[in-house]
Amino acid sequence: MSRRPIARSPALRQLRDEGFDIEVLVGYLVVHNVPYVNEQREVKRGVLFAALRLNNDVALEPEDHQCKWAGDMPCQVNGATMQSLGPSSTPMTIAGHEVKWNFSHKPALTGRYTDFYDKMTKYVEKISGPAQAAQPGITAINHKPRAPDPEDSVFLYEDTASSRADIVAINDKLKPLKVGIVGLGGTGSYVLDYIAKSPAQEIHLFDGDGLEQHNVFRAPGAVSGEELDEELTKVVFHARTYGKMRRGIFTHPYAMTPDKLHDLEGLDFVFLCMEGKGKRPIVEKLEALGIPFIDVGMGITIHGESLRGQLRTTTSTPAKRNHVYEKNRIAFTTTDEINEYDKNIQVVELNALNAALAVIKFKKLFGFYDDDAHEHFSVFVVAGAETINEDGDE
């Protein structure tokens, strides 16, 4: 539960001050204890949900006229379905509540709600009207006190993107994870950008390099000249940047050498975003710890007056690791082959794509996305816009 949007939003404060039992959960405004009549003409209480629109945790005007409902279908006093609510059955779970219905009810005169006070009070009035006729004096107003916020979210403000898309329960699959990113170069920094916007409990950053002028051109966002003058390490800079929106980012400003491998213990997943040299002991340690990981890489060469190349994503889990060695899916040492990427050619869009492909696979492993191919090795060929998937489950 978060009280910050209630404290900062006049419409939400008005609901609270008038005695409605409200809270903000996973991007929804929740009104508890709304009385209604069910099909059996029983007076019961349900829970009303509306996806919030927030700016810096201040509630904006509602984007639509829809609400969700945990409870039986509200009915008239005679048990007839309240069709004016525009009900549709949409079962889902929101913050532990079994939501059964989606309502679509426009205000009769204006067709829109001016704010969330207007929206929720009109919905409550509509739903609870038959209950008040059947049981005079019953109300949604009870002035129930609520406990202080538990620290149940890593974000410093509400994640309203997930609630607007109705994927809160799916997103929560990532919530308990402790994720490591070894290497904060171009691809690693984009992996961080994507993972930081997930509810993962912890993100551990491993890199000993400094933030320098040439490598900021392969990183997300923009770095000022004054920030370059600070001579920060990559991990400190990126932790400071993403610390503006979330907690749980831990910095390890050193290379992952054999004497540091113990710092991988306790992680649930690791992204390896580094060159081949020094990678073998890390892989062996992750295997010994039973930690799944994804290794990324790219090869870019000059071809005439253009660039050609490919992006690689290698997945290793406790259930499937043999392909890494039998098919040489990970380059453990740098090769003598000319790789123009080593010259720091700025291919930021390929860094971002390589990271996106890795994070999509990571989310497949934890059930966020469906996974039909179950590939453990994937190559995207830039010139042909072709994806090759191999090493599926056996």
mmCIF file of C-alpha atoms in Angstrom:
data_model
loop_
_atom_site.group_PDB
_atom_site.id
_atom_site.type_symbol
_atom_site.label_atom_id
_atom_site.label_comp_id
_atom_site.label_asym_id
_atom_site.label_seq_id
_atom_site.Cartn_x
_atom_site.Cartn_y
_atom_site.Cartn_z
ATOM 1 C CA MET A 1 0.000 0.000 0.000
ATOM 2 C CA SER A 2 1.164 3.537 -0.728
ATOM 3 C CA ARG A 3 -0.134 6.642 1.036
ATOM 4 C CA ARG A 4 1.991 9.124 -0.921
ATOM 5 C CA PRO A 5 -0.503 9.583 -3.820
ATOM 6 C CA ILE A 6 -3.322 10.089 -1.300
ATOM 7 C CA ALA A 7 -1.353 12.725 0.585
ATOM 8 C CA ARG A 8 -0.404 14.559 -2.615
ATOM 9 C CA SER A 9 -3.773 14.431 -4.436
ATOM 10 C CA PRO A 10 -6.701 16.659 -3.366
ATOM 11 C CA ALA A 11 -9.318 14.323 -4.863
ATOM 12 C CA LEU A 12 -7.929 11.282 -3.044
ATOM 13 C CA ARG A 13 -7.527 13.207 0.209
ATOM 14 C CA GLN A 14 -11.174 14.253 -0.030
ATOM 15 C CA LEU A 15 -12.249 10.630 -0.319
ATOM 16 C CA ARG A 16 -10.113 9.705 2.690
ATOM 17 C CA ASP A 17 -11.198 12.709 4.765
ATOM 18 C CA GLU A 18 -14.867 11.966 4.155
ATOM 19 C CA GLY A 19 -14.338 8.498 5.590
ATOM 20 C CA PHE A 20 -14.101 6.237 2.557
ATOM 21 C CA ASP A 21 -11.881 3.213 3.174
ATOM 22 C CA ILE A 22 -9.338 3.811 0.412
ATOM 23 C CA GLU A 23 -5.775 2.889 -0.390
ATOM 24 C CA VAL A 24 -3.471 2.826 -3.384
ATOM 25 C CA LEU A 25 -2.266 -0.615 -4.409
ATOM 26 C CA VAL A 26 -0.057 -1.476 -7.411
ATOM 27 C CA GLY A 27 -1.237 1.572 -9.340
ATOM 28 C CA TYR A 28 -4.942 1.259 -8.516
ATOM 29 C CA LEU A 29 -7.126 3.441 -6.329
ATOM 30 C CA VAL A 30 -9.027 0.960 -4.154
ATOM 31 C CA VAL A 31 -12.281 1.634 -2.314
ATOM 32 C CA HIS A 32 -13.116 -1.056 0.242
ATOM 33 C CA ASN A 33 -16.397 -2.016 1.907
ATOM 34 C CA VAL A 34 -18.770 -0.828 -0.805
ATOM 35 C CA PRO A 35 -22.259 -2.214 0.017
ATOM 36 C CA TYR A 36 -24.279 -3.877 -2.740
ATOM 37 C CA VAL A 37 -27.077 -6.369 -3.350
ATOM 38 C CA ASN A 38 -26.244 -9.676 -5.017
ATOM 39 C CA GLU A 39 -28.384 -11.968 -7.163
ATOM 40 C CA GLN A 40 -29.759 -13.701 -4.061
ATOM 41 C CA ARG A 41 -30.887 -10.242 -2.829
ATOM 42 C CA GLU A 42 -28.345 -10.400 -0.013
ATOM 43 C CA VAL A 43 -26.620 -7.222 1.139
ATOM 44 C CA LYS A 44 -22.862 -7.709 0.921
ATOM 45 C CA ARG A 45 -19.716 -5.601 0.549
ATOM 46 C CA GLY A 46 -17.242 -5.507 -2.307
ATOM 47 C CA VAL A 47 -14.078 -3.718 -3.410
ATOM 48 C CA LEU A 48 -13.889 -1.155 -6.225
ATOM 49 C CA PHE A 49 -10.726 -0.534 -8.274
ATOM 50 C CA ALA A 50 -9.785 2.249 -10.683
ATOM 51 C CA ALA A 51 -6.465 2.443 -12.520
ATOM 52 C CA LEU A 52 -4.787 5.676 -11.476
ATOM 53 C CA ARG A 53 -3.190 8.308 -13.662
ATOM 54 C CA LEU A 54 -0.368 9.920 -11.692
ATOM 55 C CA ASN A 55 2.288 12.508 -12.297
ATOM 56 C CA ASN A 56 4.928 12.456 -9.558
ATOM 57 C CA ASP A 57 2.297 10.623 -7.469
ATOM 58 C CA VAL A 58 -0.329 13.340 -7.931
ATOM 59 C CA ALA A 59 -3.599 11.946 -9.323
ATOM 60 C CA LEU A 60 -4.586 13.386 -12.688
ATOM 61 C CA GLU A 61 -8.021 13.397 -14.301
ATOM 62 C CA PRO A 62 -9.304 9.831 -14.915
ATOM 63 C CA GLU A 63 -8.448 8.600 -18.378
ATOM 64 C CA ASP A 64 -11.623 6.549 -18.809
ATOM 65 C CA HIS A 65 -14.925 5.667 -17.164
ATOM 66 C CA GLN A 66 -14.072 2.074 -16.227
ATOM 67 C CA CYS A 67 -13.691 0.380 -12.847
ATOM 68 C CA LYS A 68 -13.031 -3.161 -11.670
ATOM 69 C CA TRP A 69 -14.938 -5.022 -8.972
ATOM 70 C CA ALA A 70 -14.106 -7.758 -6.478
ATOM 71 C CA GLY A 71 -17.389 -9.285 -5.358
ATOM 72 C CA ASP A 72 -20.558 -10.752 -6.833
ATOM 73 C CA MET A 73 -22.323 -8.904 -9.623
ATOM 74 C CA PRO A 74 -24.166 -5.885 -8.100
ATOM 75 C CA CYS A 75 -27.917 -6.124 -8.586
ATOM 76 C CA GLN A 76 -31.112 -4.204 -8.072
ATOM 77 C CA VAL A 77 -33.149 -4.794 -4.912
ATOM 78 C CA ASN A 78 -35.084 -7.555 -6.713
ATOM 79 C CA GLY A 79 -31.875 -9.400 -7.681
ATOM 80 C CA ALA A 80 -31.850 -8.264 -11.320
ATOM 81 C CA THR A 81 -28.377 -7.552 -12.741
ATOM 82 C CA MET A 82 -27.454 -3.863 -12.773
ATOM 83 C CA GLN A 83 -26.921 -3.672 -16.537
ATOM 84 C CA SER A 84 -26.302 0.075 -16.459
ATOM 85 C CA LEU A 85 -22.835 -0.685 -15.068
ATOM 86 C CA GLY A 86 -21.905 -2.172 -18.445
ATOM 87 C CA PRO A 87 -20.503 -5.313 -16.814
ATOM 88 C CA SER A 88 -18.110 -7.735 -18.479
ATOM 89 C CA SER A 89 -16.484 -10.736 -16.817
ATOM 90 C CA THR A 90 -12.715 -10.224 -16.561
ATOM 91 C CA PRO A 91 -11.291 -12.487 -13.822
ATOM 92 C CA MET A 92 -7.871 -11.456 -12.507
ATOM 93 C CA THR A 93 -6.018 -10.985 -9.235
ATOM 94 C CA ILE A 94 -5.042 -7.513 -8.056
ATOM 95 C CA ALA A 95 -2.945 -7.290 -4.872
ATOM 96 C CA GLY A 96 -4.510 -10.475 -3.505
ATOM 97 C CA HIS A 97 -8.084 -9.541 -4.419
ATOM 98 C CA GLU A 98 -10.021 -11.826 -6.777
ATOM 99 C CA VAL A 99 -11.455 -9.378 -9.275
ATOM 100 C CA LYS A 100 -14.401 -10.719 -11.251
ATOM 101 C CA TRP A 101 -15.936 -7.832 -13.163
ATOM 102 C CA ASN A 102 -15.053 -4.828 -15.277
ATOM 103 C CA PHE A 103 -17.575 -1.981 -15.277
ATOM 104 C CA SER A 104 -18.014 0.753 -17.876
ATOM 105 C CA HIS A 105 -20.361 3.442 -16.596
ATOM 106 C CA LYS A 106 -20.389 6.994 -17.984
ATOM 107 C CA PRO A 107 -21.904 9.895 -16.042
ATOM 108 C CA ALA A 108 -25.323 10.610 -17.497
ATOM 109 C CA LEU A 109 -24.923 14.354 -18.057
ATOM 110 C CA THR A 110 -21.266 15.017 -18.870
ATOM 111 C CA GLY A 111 -20.039 11.624 -20.090
ATOM 112 C CA ARG A 112 -16.755 12.108 -18.189
ATOM 113 C CA TYR A 113 -15.446 12.285 -14.648
ATOM 114 C CA THR A 114 -13.717 15.461 -13.522
ATOM 115 C CA ASP A 115 -11.434 13.724 -10.982
ATOM 116 C CA PHE A 116 -11.160 10.500 -8.999
ATOM 117 C CA TYR A 117 -13.382 11.823 -6.227
ATOM 118 C CA ASP A 118 -16.108 12.395 -8.788
ATOM 119 C CA LYS A 119 -15.539 8.999 -10.376
ATOM 120 C CA MET A 120 -15.439 6.868 -7.254
ATOM 121 C CA THR A 121 -18.311 8.569 -5.432
ATOM 122 C CA LYS A 122 -20.574 8.214 -8.470
ATOM 123 C CA TYR A 123 -19.655 4.521 -8.798
ATOM 124 C CA VAL A 124 -20.211 3.943 -5.070
ATOM 125 C CA GLU A 125 -23.562 5.744 -5.223
ATOM 126 C CA LYS A 126 -24.638 3.629 -8.200
ATOM 127 C CA ILE A 127 -23.540 0.292 -6.729
ATOM 128 C CA SER A 128 -24.699 0.872 -3.156
ATOM 129 C CA GLY A 129 -28.079 2.452 -3.965
ATOM 130 C CA PRO A 130 -30.045 -0.844 -3.890
ATOM 131 C CA ALA A 131 -28.253 -1.920 -0.676
ATOM 132 C CA GLN A 132 -29.258 1.336 1.020
ATOM 133 C CA ALA A 133 -32.859 0.797 -0.099
ATOM 134 C CA ALA A 134 -32.815 -2.723 1.314
ATOM 135 C CA GLN A 135 -30.918 -1.804 4.478
ATOM 136 C CA PRO A 136 -31.267 1.916 5.323
ATOM 137 C CA GLY A 137 -28.195 3.473 6.890
ATOM 138 C CA ILE A 138 -25.630 1.144 5.316
ATOM 139 C CA THR A 139 -22.772 3.085 3.719
ATOM 140 C CA ALA A 140 -19.278 2.799 2.267
ATOM 141 C CA ILE A 141 -18.119 5.472 4.705
ATOM 142 C CA ASN A 142 -16.663 3.972 7.876
ATOM 143 C CA HIS A 143 -13.565 6.093 8.706
ATOM 144 C CA LYS A 144 -11.460 2.937 8.981
ATOM 145 C CA PRO A 145 -7.817 3.706 9.857
ATOM 146 C CA ARG A 146 -5.106 2.009 7.814
ATOM 147 C CA ALA A 147 -1.642 0.961 8.905
ATOM 148 C CA PRO A 148 1.451 2.822 7.639
ATOM 149 C CA ASP A 149 2.937 1.793 4.318
ATOM 150 C CA PRO A 150 4.887 -1.443 4.327
ATOM 151 C CA GLU A 151 7.933 -1.294 2.080
ATOM 152 C CA ASP A 152 6.337 -3.598 -0.484
ATOM 153 C CA SER A 153 7.606 -1.877 -3.634
ATOM 154 C CA VAL A 154 11.067 -0.978 -4.848
ATOM 155 C CA PHE A 155 9.718 2.047 -6.693
ATOM 156 C CA LEU A 156 9.767 5.518 -5.219
ATOM 157 C CA TYR A 157 6.445 6.277 -6.880
ATOM 158 C CA GLU A 158 3.555 4.122 -8.070
ATOM 159 C CA ASP A 159 3.966 1.907 -11.138
ATOM 160 C CA THR A 160 0.803 2.968 -12.960
ATOM 161 C CA ALA A 161 1.938 1.491 -16.290
ATOM 162 C CA SER A 162 1.255 -2.056 -15.069
ATOM 163 C CA SER A 163 -2.148 -1.225 -13.611
ATOM 164 C CA ARG A 164 -3.247 0.565 -16.780
ATOM 165 C CA ALA A 165 -2.322 -2.546 -18.789
ATOM 166 C CA ASP A 166 -3.854 -4.948 -16.211
ATOM 167 C CA ILE A 167 -0.591 -6.927 -15.943
ATOM 168 C CA VAL A 168 0.143 -6.382 -12.247
ATOM 169 C CA ALA A 169 -0.093 -10.108 -11.386
ATOM 170 C CA ILE A 170 2.166 -10.996 -14.322
ATOM 171 C CA ASN A 171 4.671 -8.296 -13.386
ATOM 172 C CA ASP A 172 4.731 -9.555 -9.799
ATOM 173 C CA LYS A 173 6.415 -12.779 -10.984
ATOM 174 C CA LEU A 174 9.642 -10.748 -11.182
ATOM 175 C CA LYS A 175 9.197 -9.104 -7.782
ATOM 176 C CA PRO A 176 11.220 -11.512 -5.568
ATOM 177 C CA LEU A 177 14.219 -11.735 -7.899
ATOM 178 C CA LYS A 178 17.776 -10.660 -7.173
ATOM 179 C CA VAL A 179 19.469 -9.937 -10.486
ATOM 180 C CA GLY A 180 23.142 -9.373 -11.270
ATOM 181 C CA ILE A 181 24.564 -7.529 -14.281
ATOM 182 C CA VAL A 182 28.244 -8.184 -14.918
ATOM 183 C CA GLY A 183 29.535 -5.483 -17.238
ATOM 184 C CA LEU A 184 27.947 -2.020 -17.572
ATOM 185 C CA GLY A 185 29.072 -1.219 -21.090
ATOM 186 C CA GLY A 186 26.653 -0.447 -23.910
ATOM 187 C CA THR A 187 24.609 -3.628 -23.694
ATOM 188 C CA GLY A 188 24.851 -3.999 -19.919
ATOM 189 C CA SER A 189 23.676 -0.455 -19.300
ATOM 190 C CA TYR A 190 20.590 -1.083 -21.446
ATOM 191 C CA VAL A 191 19.922 -4.318 -19.580
ATOM 192 C CA LEU A 192 19.937 -2.205 -16.417
ATOM 193 C CA ASP A 193 17.566 0.303 -18.007
ATOM 194 C CA TYR A 194 15.020 -2.453 -18.690
ATOM 195 C CA ILE A 195 15.459 -4.381 -15.433
ATOM 196 C CA ALA A 196 15.294 -1.187 -13.339
ATOM 197 C CA LYS A 197 11.746 -0.694 -14.601
ATOM 198 C CA SER A 198 10.739 -4.156 -13.423
ATOM 199 C CA PRO A 199 9.835 -4.829 -9.761
ATOM 200 C CA ALA A 200 12.905 -7.041 -9.219
ATOM 201 C CA GLN A 201 13.845 -6.847 -5.536
ATOM 202 C CA GLU A 202 17.566 -6.270 -6.030
ATOM 203 C CA ILE A 203 19.857 -5.324 -8.922
ATOM 204 C CA HIS A 204 23.600 -5.823 -8.428
ATOM 205 C CA LEU A 205 25.978 -3.982 -10.773
ATOM 206 C CA PHE A 206 29.508 -5.305 -11.356
ATOM 207 C CA ASP A 207 32.013 -3.234 -13.365
ATOM 208 C CA GLY A 208 35.347 -1.646 -12.523
ATOM 209 C CA ASP A 209 35.530 0.812 -15.419
ATOM 210 C CA GLY A 210 35.030 4.529 -15.201
ATOM 211 C CA LEU A 211 32.395 6.570 -16.968
ATOM 212 C CA GLU A 212 34.237 8.046 -19.950
ATOM 213 C CA GLN A 213 33.360 10.174 -22.932
ATOM 214 C CA HIS A 214 33.543 7.364 -25.483
ATOM 215 C CA ASN A 215 31.344 4.910 -23.585
ATOM 216 C CA VAL A 216 28.504 7.294 -22.772
ATOM 217 C CA PHE A 217 27.586 7.224 -26.461
ATOM 218 C CA ARG A 218 26.561 3.582 -26.014
ATOM 219 C CA ALA A 219 24.508 4.098 -22.853
ATOM 220 C CA PRO A 220 20.851 5.053 -22.380
ATOM 221 C CA GLY A 221 19.940 8.614 -21.526
ATOM 222 C CA ALA A 222 22.314 11.573 -21.643
ATOM 223 C CA VAL A 223 25.410 12.416 -19.616
ATOM 224 C CA SER A 224 26.437 16.023 -19.051
ATOM 225 C CA GLY A 225 29.972 17.329 -19.310
ATOM 226 C CA GLU A 226 29.847 18.182 -15.616
ATOM 227 C CA GLU A 227 29.034 14.565 -14.808
ATOM 228 C CA LEU A 228 31.984 13.398 -16.898
ATOM 229 C CA ASP A 229 34.164 15.779 -14.899
ATOM 230 C CA GLU A 230 33.184 13.911 -11.724
ATOM 231 C CA GLU A 231 35.121 10.861 -12.994
ATOM 232 C CA LEU A 232 32.604 8.392 -11.563
ATOM 233 C CA THR A 233 32.669 4.675 -12.086
ATOM 234 C CA LYS A 234 29.974 3.316 -14.374
ATOM 235 C CA VAL A 235 28.213 1.482 -11.572
ATOM 236 C CA VAL A 236 28.074 4.522 -9.324
ATOM 237 C CA PHE A 237 26.778 6.762 -12.104
ATOM 238 C CA HIS A 238 24.095 4.316 -13.236
ATOM 239 C CA ALA A 239 23.040 3.516 -9.672
ATOM 240 C CA ARG A 240 22.610 7.228 -9.033
ATOM 241 C CA THR A 241 20.612 7.652 -12.233
ATOM 242 C CA TYR A 242 18.172 4.808 -11.602
ATOM 243 C CA GLY A 243 18.090 5.530 -7.892
ATOM 244 C CA LYS A 244 15.819 8.425 -8.850
ATOM 245 C CA MET A 245 12.997 5.966 -9.469
ATOM 246 C CA ARG A 246 13.696 2.883 -7.366
ATOM 247 C CA ARG A 247 15.482 1.266 -4.438
ATOM 248 C CA GLY A 248 17.453 -1.960 -4.367
ATOM 249 C CA ILE A 249 20.401 -1.107 -6.646
ATOM 250 C CA PHE A 250 23.745 -2.298 -5.260
ATOM 251 C CA THR A 251 27.115 -1.231 -6.652
ATOM 252 C CA HIS A 252 30.207 -3.413 -6.997
ATOM 253 C CA PRO A 253 32.811 -1.105 -8.616
ATOM 254 C CA TYR A 254 35.342 -3.743 -9.594
ATOM 255 C CA ALA A 255 35.980 -6.333 -12.252
ATOM 256 C CA MET A 256 34.614 -9.820 -11.588
ATOM 257 C CA THR A 257 37.946 -11.515 -10.899
ATOM 258 C CA PRO A 258 38.266 -14.967 -9.276
ATOM 259 C CA ASP A 259 38.651 -13.459 -5.798
ATOM 260 C CA LYS A 260 35.320 -11.647 -6.190
ATOM 261 C CA LEU A 261 33.228 -14.567 -7.420
ATOM 262 C CA HIS A 262 31.671 -15.106 -3.989
ATOM 263 C CA ASP A 263 29.701 -11.890 -4.526
ATOM 264 C CA LEU A 264 27.532 -13.788 -7.010
ATOM 265 C CA GLU A 265 26.160 -15.968 -4.230
ATOM 266 C CA GLY A 266 22.506 -15.383 -3.425
ATOM 267 C CA LEU A 267 21.562 -14.041 -6.839
ATOM 268 C CA ASP A 268 18.630 -15.552 -8.739
ATOM 269 C CA PHE A 269 19.805 -14.587 -12.202
ATOM 270 C CA VAL A 270 22.835 -12.994 -13.869
ATOM 271 C CA PHE A 271 23.373 -11.176 -17.169
ATOM 272 C CA LEU A 272 26.929 -11.478 -18.503
ATOM 273 C CA CYS A 273 27.629 -8.403 -20.639
ATOM 274 C CA MET A 274 31.398 -8.522 -20.980
ATOM 275 C CA GLU A 275 34.115 -9.659 -23.340
ATOM 276 C CA GLY A 276 35.302 -13.264 -23.425
ATOM 277 C CA LYS A 277 38.506 -12.811 -21.477
ATOM 278 C CA GLY A 278 37.969 -13.750 -17.831
ATOM 279 C CA LYS A 279 34.471 -15.075 -18.455
ATOM 280 C CA ARG A 280 35.120 -18.807 -17.911
ATOM 281 C CA PRO A 281 35.567 -18.690 -14.091
ATOM 282 C CA ILE A 282 32.395 -16.621 -13.800
ATOM 283 C CA VAL A 283 30.426 -19.149 -15.849
ATOM 284 C CA GLU A 284 31.832 -22.024 -13.827
ATOM 285 C CA LYS A 285 30.931 -20.289 -10.578
ATOM 286 C CA LEU A 286 27.372 -19.608 -11.735
ATOM 287 C CA GLU A 287 27.010 -23.235 -12.746
ATOM 288 C CA ALA A 288 28.323 -24.413 -9.386
ATOM 289 C CA LEU A 289 25.841 -22.143 -7.600
ATOM 290 C CA GLY A 290 22.966 -23.330 -9.784
ATOM 291 C CA ILE A 291 22.263 -19.800 -11.008
ATOM 292 C CA PRO A 292 20.701 -19.354 -14.474
ATOM 293 C CA PHE A 293 22.328 -16.729 -16.657
ATOM 294 C CA ILE A 294 22.320 -15.133 -20.089
ATOM 295 C CA ASP A 295 25.514 -14.230 -21.920
ATOM 296 C CA VAL A 296 25.318 -11.603 -24.653
ATOM 297 C CA GLY A 297 27.710 -10.645 -27.382
ATOM 298 C CA MET A 298 27.991 -8.975 -30.751
ATOM 299 C CA GLY A 299 30.352 -9.032 -33.684
ATOM 300 C CA ILE A 300 30.507 -5.994 -35.958
ATOM 301 C CA THR A 301 32.761 -5.667 -39.019
ATOM 302 C CA ILE A 302 33.276 -3.074 -41.733
ATOM 303 C CA HIS A 303 31.952 -4.289 -45.077
ATOM 304 C CA GLY A 304 32.842 -1.808 -47.777
ATOM 305 C CA GLU A 305 31.307 1.448 -46.591
ATOM 306 C CA SER A 306 28.784 -0.169 -44.239
ATOM 307 C CA LEU A 307 28.727 -2.339 -41.163
ATOM 308 C CA ARG A 308 27.670 -5.950 -40.930
ATOM 309 C CA GLY A 309 27.252 -7.985 -37.806
ATOM 310 C CA GLN A 310 25.201 -10.167 -35.562
ATOM 311 C CA LEU A 311 23.929 -10.208 -31.996
ATOM 312 C CA ARG A 312 24.137 -13.333 -29.854
ATOM 313 C CA THR A 313 22.146 -14.395 -26.819
ATOM 314 C CA THR A 314 23.176 -17.581 -24.986
ATOM 315 C CA THR A 315 20.985 -18.845 -22.141
ATOM 316 C CA SER A 316 22.201 -21.329 -19.525
ATOM 317 C CA THR A 317 19.983 -22.816 -16.828
ATOM 318 C CA PRO A 318 20.492 -25.679 -14.370
ATOM 319 C CA ALA A 319 18.314 -27.797 -16.677
ATOM 320 C CA LYS A 320 20.397 -27.109 -19.788
ATOM 321 C CA ARG A 321 24.055 -26.172 -19.835
ATOM 322 C CA ASN A 322 25.788 -28.687 -22.136
ATOM 323 C CA HIS A 323 25.312 -26.587 -25.285
ATOM 324 C CA VAL A 324 27.641 -23.913 -23.896
ATOM 325 C CA TYR A 325 30.622 -26.246 -24.205
ATOM 326 C CA GLU A 326 29.616 -28.795 -26.836
ATOM 327 C CA LYS A 327 28.716 -26.109 -29.362
ATOM 328 C CA ASN A 328 31.044 -23.326 -28.167
ATOM 329 C CA ARG A 329 28.111 -20.994 -27.594
ATOM 330 C CA ILE A 330 30.177 -18.631 -25.423
ATOM 331 C CA ALA A 331 33.523 -17.146 -26.467
ATOM 332 C CA PHE A 332 35.685 -17.558 -23.380
ATOM 333 C CA THR A 333 38.716 -15.831 -24.860
ATOM 334 C CA THR A 334 39.097 -12.924 -27.237
ATOM 335 C CA THR A 335 39.931 -13.987 -30.792
ATOM 336 C CA ASP A 336 42.463 -12.683 -33.265
ATOM 337 C CA GLU A 337 39.678 -11.939 -35.736
ATOM 338 C CA ILE A 338 39.218 -8.235 -36.423
ATOM 339 C CA ASN A 339 36.083 -7.051 -34.679
ATOM 340 C CA GLU A 340 35.299 -3.427 -35.386
ATOM 341 C CA TYR A 341 33.160 -3.327 -32.266
ATOM 342 C CA ASP A 342 36.398 -3.368 -30.257
ATOM 343 C CA LYS A 343 37.215 -0.011 -31.830
ATOM 344 C CA ASN A 344 34.193 1.480 -30.075
ATOM 345 C CA ILE A 345 32.154 2.064 -33.228
ATOM 346 C CA GLN A 346 28.979 3.630 -31.878
ATOM 347 C CA VAL A 347 26.228 1.083 -32.427
ATOM 348 C CA VAL A 348 23.945 2.081 -29.601
ATOM 349 C CA GLU A 349 20.836 0.695 -31.311
ATOM 350 C CA LEU A 350 22.487 -2.731 -31.505
ATOM 351 C CA ASN A 351 23.470 -2.518 -27.836
ATOM 352 C CA ALA A 352 19.862 -1.715 -27.001
ATOM 353 C CA LEU A 353 18.527 -4.533 -29.197
ATOM 354 C CA ASN A 354 20.994 -7.058 -27.776
ATOM 355 C CA ALA A 355 19.901 -6.066 -24.283
ATOM 356 C CA ALA A 356 16.210 -6.202 -25.204
ATOM 357 C CA LEU A 357 16.542 -9.709 -26.636
ATOM 358 C CA ALA A 358 18.309 -10.856 -23.463
ATOM 359 C CA VAL A 359 15.732 -9.305 -21.135
ATOM 360 C CA ILE A 360 12.856 -10.769 -23.150
ATOM 361 C CA LYS A 361 14.414 -14.227 -22.755
ATOM 362 C CA PHE A 362 14.951 -13.586 -19.037
ATOM 363 C CA LYS A 363 11.287 -12.688 -18.657
ATOM 364 C CA LYS A 364 10.302 -15.832 -20.550
ATOM 365 C CA LEU A 365 12.256 -17.949 -18.076
ATOM 366 C CA PHE A 366 10.251 -16.489 -15.187
ATOM 367 C CA GLY A 367 6.836 -16.729 -16.842
ATOM 368 C CA PHE A 368 6.294 -13.090 -17.773
ATOM 369 C CA TYR A 369 6.160 -13.987 -21.466
ATOM 370 C CA ASP A 370 5.062 -17.244 -23.048
ATOM 371 C CA ASP A 371 7.918 -19.248 -24.563
ATOM 372 C CA ASP A 372 7.103 -21.502 -27.512
ATOM 373 C CA ALA A 373 10.641 -22.149 -28.815
ATOM 374 C CA HIS A 374 12.521 -22.590 -25.494
ATOM 375 C CA GLU A 375 15.690 -21.692 -27.378
ATOM 376 C CA HIS A 376 18.929 -21.400 -25.409
ATOM 377 C CA PHE A 377 20.914 -19.849 -28.244
ATOM 378 C CA SER A 378 19.757 -17.058 -30.527
ATOM 379 C CA VAL A 379 21.484 -14.982 -33.202
ATOM 380 C CA PHE A 380 20.097 -11.874 -34.859
ATOM 381 C CA VAL A 381 21.757 -11.122 -38.221
ATOM 382 C CA VAL A 382 21.680 -7.394 -38.843
ATOM 383 C CA ALA A 383 21.961 -7.300 -42.643
ATOM 384 C CA GLY A 384 19.199 -9.828 -43.200
ATOM 385 C CA ALA A 385 17.048 -8.878 -40.193
ATOM 386 C CA GLU A 386 17.004 -12.632 -39.514
ATOM 387 C CA THR A 387 16.745 -14.397 -36.172
ATOM 388 C CA ILE A 388 18.164 -17.914 -35.787
ATOM 389 C CA ASN A 389 17.027 -19.884 -32.722
ATOM 390 C CA GLU A 390 18.749 -23.110 -31.662
ATOM 391 C CA ASP A 391 19.377 -25.341 -28.630
ATOM 392 C CA GLY A 392 15.795 -25.862 -27.571
ATOM 393 C CA ASP A 393 14.696 -28.099 -24.703
ATOM 394 C CA GLU A 394 15.548 -31.741 -25.315
#
